[in-house]
Each structure stands twice: as structure tokens, then as C-alpha cells.
Short mmCIF file of C-alpha atoms in Angstrom, two decimals:
data_model
loop_
_atom_site.label_atom_id
_atom_site.label_comp_id
_atom_site.label_asym_id
_atom_site.label_seq_id
_atom_site.Cartn_x
_atom_site.Cartn_y
_atom_site.Cartn_z
CA MET F 829 -91.72 -97.08 -18.14
CA ASN F 830 -89.28 -100.25 -19.04
CA MET F 831 -86.59 -98.37 -18.16
CA GLU F 832 -83.52 -100.48 -18.89
CA ILE F 833 -80.57 -99.94 -16.02
CA ILE F 834 -77.31 -99.35 -17.35
CA GLY F 835 -73.93 -99.55 -15.74
CA ASN F 836 -71.52 -96.28 -16.11
CA SER F 837 -69.84 -96.26 -19.66
CA ASP F 838 -66.93 -95.35 -20.57
CA ASP F 839 -67.44 -92.35 -21.39
CA GLY F 840 -67.49 -89.52 -18.94
CA TRP F 841 -70.42 -90.79 -16.18
CA HIS F 842 -67.99 -93.29 -13.65
CA GLY F 843 -68.51 -91.36 -10.07
CA TRP F 844 -71.72 -89.30 -11.00
CA ASP F 845 -75.62 -90.30 -10.29
CA ILE F 846 -76.37 -91.44 -13.72
CA TRP F 847 -80.66 -90.58 -12.73
CA ASP F 848 -80.40 -87.29 -11.43
CA LEU F 849 -80.61 -85.49 -14.44
CA ASP F 850 -82.34 -82.90 -15.89
CA TRP F 851 -82.74 -84.05 -19.37
CA TYR F 852 -83.87 -82.34 -23.09
CA ALA F 853 -85.35 -84.09 -26.07
CA VAL F 854 -87.56 -83.20 -28.93
CA PHE F 855 -91.06 -83.40 -30.28
CA ASN F 856 -92.18 -85.06 -33.59
CA ASN F 857 -93.02 -81.06 -34.57
CA ASN F 858 -89.60 -80.24 -33.18
CA TYR F 859 -90.36 -78.46 -30.64
CA LEU F 860 -88.13 -78.85 -27.62
CA ALA F 861 -88.77 -80.12 -24.13
CA HIS F 862 -87.04 -80.71 -20.25
CA PHE F 863 -87.27 -83.09 -18.31
CA THR F 864 -86.22 -83.68 -14.56
CA SER F 865 -85.64 -87.63 -14.03
CA GLY F 866 -86.41 -86.64 -9.83
CA GLY F 867 -83.45 -89.77 -9.26
CA THR F 868 -85.21 -92.20 -11.31
CA CYS F 869 -84.01 -94.34 -13.87
CA ALA F 870 -86.89 -93.07 -16.67
CA VAL F 871 -83.81 -91.30 -18.51
CA PRO F 872 -83.62 -92.50 -22.34
CA LYS F 873 -80.87 -95.23 -22.62
CA LYS F 874 -79.22 -92.63 -25.69
CA ILE F 875 -78.84 -89.86 -22.62
CA ARG F 876 -77.23 -92.26 -20.85
CA LYS F 877 -75.04 -93.31 -23.30
CA SER F 878 -72.38 -90.60 -23.66
CA LYS F 879 -71.52 -87.65 -20.75
CA ILE F 880 -70.06 -85.35 -22.77
CA ASN F 881 -73.00 -85.22 -24.85
CA TYR F 882 -75.00 -84.95 -21.69
CA ASP F 883 -73.15 -81.84 -20.24
CA LYS F 884 -72.66 -80.50 -24.02
CA LEU F 885 -76.60 -80.32 -24.65
CA PHE F 886 -76.93 -78.99 -20.49
CA ASP F 887 -75.04 -76.52 -20.90
CA PHE F 888 -76.31 -74.87 -24.41
CA PHE F 889 -79.79 -75.04 -22.58
CA ASP F 890 -78.72 -73.83 -18.63
CA ASN F 891 -76.44 -71.54 -20.88
CA LEU F 892 -80.03 -69.74 -22.94
CA ASP F 893 -81.95 -66.89 -22.16
CA ASN F 894 -84.83 -66.25 -21.25
CA HIS F 895 -87.21 -65.09 -24.57
CA CYS F 896 -91.18 -65.50 -23.46
CA LYS F 897 -93.58 -65.75 -20.78
CA VAL F 898 -95.06 -69.24 -19.17
CA ASN F 899 -98.05 -70.73 -18.45
CA VAL F 900 -98.01 -72.79 -15.06
CA ILE F 901 -100.27 -76.24 -15.51
CA GLU F 902 -102.05 -75.33 -12.03
CA SER F 903 -103.78 -78.84 -12.57
CA ASN F 904 -100.65 -80.67 -12.41
CA LEU F 905 -99.28 -79.23 -9.31
CA PRO F 906 -99.37 -80.62 -5.14
CA ASP F 907 -101.30 -79.74 -3.01
CA PHE F 908 -99.06 -76.76 -1.46
CA THR F 909 -101.85 -76.35 1.66
CA LYS F 910 -101.57 -80.36 2.22
CA PRO F 911 -98.88 -80.60 5.79
CA GLY F 912 -95.52 -82.42 4.72
CA GLU F 913 -95.81 -80.86 1.01
CA SER F 914 -93.62 -78.38 1.84
CA LEU F 915 -90.66 -76.82 3.24
CA PHE F 916 -91.28 -73.70 3.41
CA LYS F 917 -94.26 -72.47 5.85
CA ASP F 918 -95.88 -69.81 3.17
CA ILE F 919 -97.60 -71.29 1.00
CA GLU F 920 -96.78 -68.71 -2.04
CA GLU F 921 -92.99 -69.25 -1.17
CA SER F 922 -93.40 -72.61 -0.97
CA LYS F 923 -95.03 -72.92 -4.87
CA LYS F 924 -92.25 -70.86 -6.13
CA ALA F 925 -88.96 -72.68 -5.08
CA CYS F 926 -90.79 -75.90 -6.40
CA LEU F 927 -91.16 -74.62 -10.06
CA ARG F 928 -88.32 -72.46 -10.03
CA SER F 929 -86.18 -74.23 -12.48
CA TYR F 930 -89.75 -75.27 -14.87
CA VAL F 931 -90.70 -71.97 -14.58
CA GLU F 932 -87.61 -71.32 -16.13
CA ALA F 933 -86.69 -74.10 -18.97
CA ALA F 934 -90.23 -73.02 -20.86
CA SER F 935 -88.99 -69.17 -20.54
CA LYS F 936 -86.62 -70.37 -22.46
CA GLY F 937 -89.02 -71.89 -24.83
CA LEU F 938 -89.18 -75.75 -23.24
CA PHE F 939 -92.09 -77.88 -22.02
CA SER F 940 -90.93 -78.83 -19.13
CA TYR F 941 -91.92 -81.79 -17.14
CA ASP F 942 -91.09 -83.47 -13.78
CA ILE F 943 -91.74 -87.03 -12.99
CA ASP F 944 -94.24 -88.88 -10.83
CA PHE F 945 -92.83 -90.76 -8.83
CA GLU F 946 -95.48 -93.74 -7.66
CA THR F 947 -95.85 -94.23 -11.70
CA ASN F 948 -92.43 -93.23 -12.90
CA THR F 949 -95.00 -90.60 -15.56
CA TYR F 950 -93.96 -87.61 -16.46
CA PHE F 951 -96.32 -84.37 -16.00
CA LEU F 952 -95.84 -80.97 -17.77
CA VAL F 953 -95.41 -78.20 -15.51
CA ALA F 954 -95.54 -75.30 -16.94
CA LYS F 955 -95.41 -74.33 -20.82
CA PRO F 956 -94.18 -71.95 -23.24
CA THR F 957 -95.72 -69.38 -24.20
CA THR F 958 -93.96 -69.27 -27.52
CA PRO F 959 -91.64 -72.88 -28.14
CA LEU F 960 -88.47 -72.56 -28.87
CA THR F 961 -87.61 -75.25 -32.31
CA LEU F 962 -85.24 -77.54 -33.30
CA LEU F 963 -84.26 -75.30 -36.39
CA GLU F 964 -83.07 -72.38 -34.34
CA LEU F 965 -80.45 -74.69 -32.39
CA PRO F 966 -76.58 -74.85 -33.90
CA MET F 967 -76.83 -77.76 -35.71
CA ASP F 968 -74.12 -79.86 -32.85
CA VAL F 969 -76.87 -79.44 -30.76
CA ARG F 970 -79.35 -81.08 -33.35
CA HIS F 971 -77.73 -83.62 -34.49
CA ILE F 972 -77.60 -85.39 -30.14
CA ILE F 973 -80.40 -83.71 -28.92
CA TYR F 974 -83.00 -87.12 -28.02
CA LYS F 975 -85.99 -87.64 -30.16
CA LEU F 976 -89.39 -88.38 -28.30
CA PRO F 977 -91.60 -91.24 -30.43
CA ALA F 978 -93.37 -89.62 -32.81
CA THR F 979 -96.70 -91.02 -30.85
CA ILE F 980 -96.12 -88.41 -27.58
CA GLN F 981 -98.07 -85.10 -29.15
CA PRO F 982 -96.37 -82.40 -28.08
CA GLY F 983 -96.48 -80.38 -25.03
CA ALA F 984 -98.61 -83.94 -23.50
CA LEU F 985 -99.67 -83.16 -20.33
CA THR F 986 -98.31 -86.81 -18.81
CA ILE F 987 -96.12 -88.55 -20.47
CA SER F 988 -95.29 -92.71 -19.84
CA GLN F 989 -93.35 -94.00 -22.40
CA ILE F 990 -90.70 -92.25 -23.42
CA GLU F 991 -88.68 -95.34 -25.41
#
């Protein structure tokens, strides 16, 4: 991804690590997505421009109730049996810990993505059985959520261009 690195703005980012973010976006069909940047610069400029808007979106989605079942994309997960892939001795415990935030976001109706550090590409980790749509959100949230490029298919397994 070609991401322009910008400095801290006057909108509340001063002193914050603006790269390790959970951020939210909407696909062109109005389905919603959750992304974890993992400390990379793969965060759209619009999101980095306003900590106030970022906090509003984060708080909204963080406080949203779970409303559906989740499908985990097993083919996109790391091999938890490989040495060094896990902090836990038990493989299932390690997998559960790794998936916690993605499953939580998907259970709220969001397609949930993690970042591949080698390629700076997002990959789908978990998806909702009943996706939440933009039209179900309050107007003040609808107006500030980031809109993904129309070329990105809703629920895509990988996303390499976010702007």
C-alpha cells in the first residue's frame, strides 16, 4: 500500500501512537468492516486526520451489542502448531486469544480484518452471518465513517488498496 505518513494533527492526536489502530469503514454495498492496523501505517488519511471522529467511531462500535454468529476464515489464520507462532502452550487457547477481537467485531455484524506485516495487505479473519449495514447506524456515525473504494468487494478475502 502506498500510504502517506502524516504528522500529528491539531485534532487531538498529539502524544498518541496513531498507527496501532482499530478502524472502521463501509463497503460500497453498505456492509461494515473493522480493521486492525497492527502498528503499520496502513490507515487511511481521512481516519488519521481527526482523533475526535476516530474516538467517536471507536466508542460507538466498542459499545455495540453482539447480534449474530460468526464464521472464522480458517484458511487465513496462522499455523498455531508452528514453534514461535504462539505465546500459549495450548494450541486452542492460543487460537482463541488471537481471534478474540476479530470474533467480537464480527459478532457485532462487521467484517473483521488483520494486517499482513510482510505485504501491508489486510486479510479477512472473521465475518458475520448477518452483516450490519450503514443504514442501521445513527446519522452522526454514518457521516464520519470511512468509505472504502468502490473497487473493493464486500467481504473480500484480502484488501491491498484502501484509498
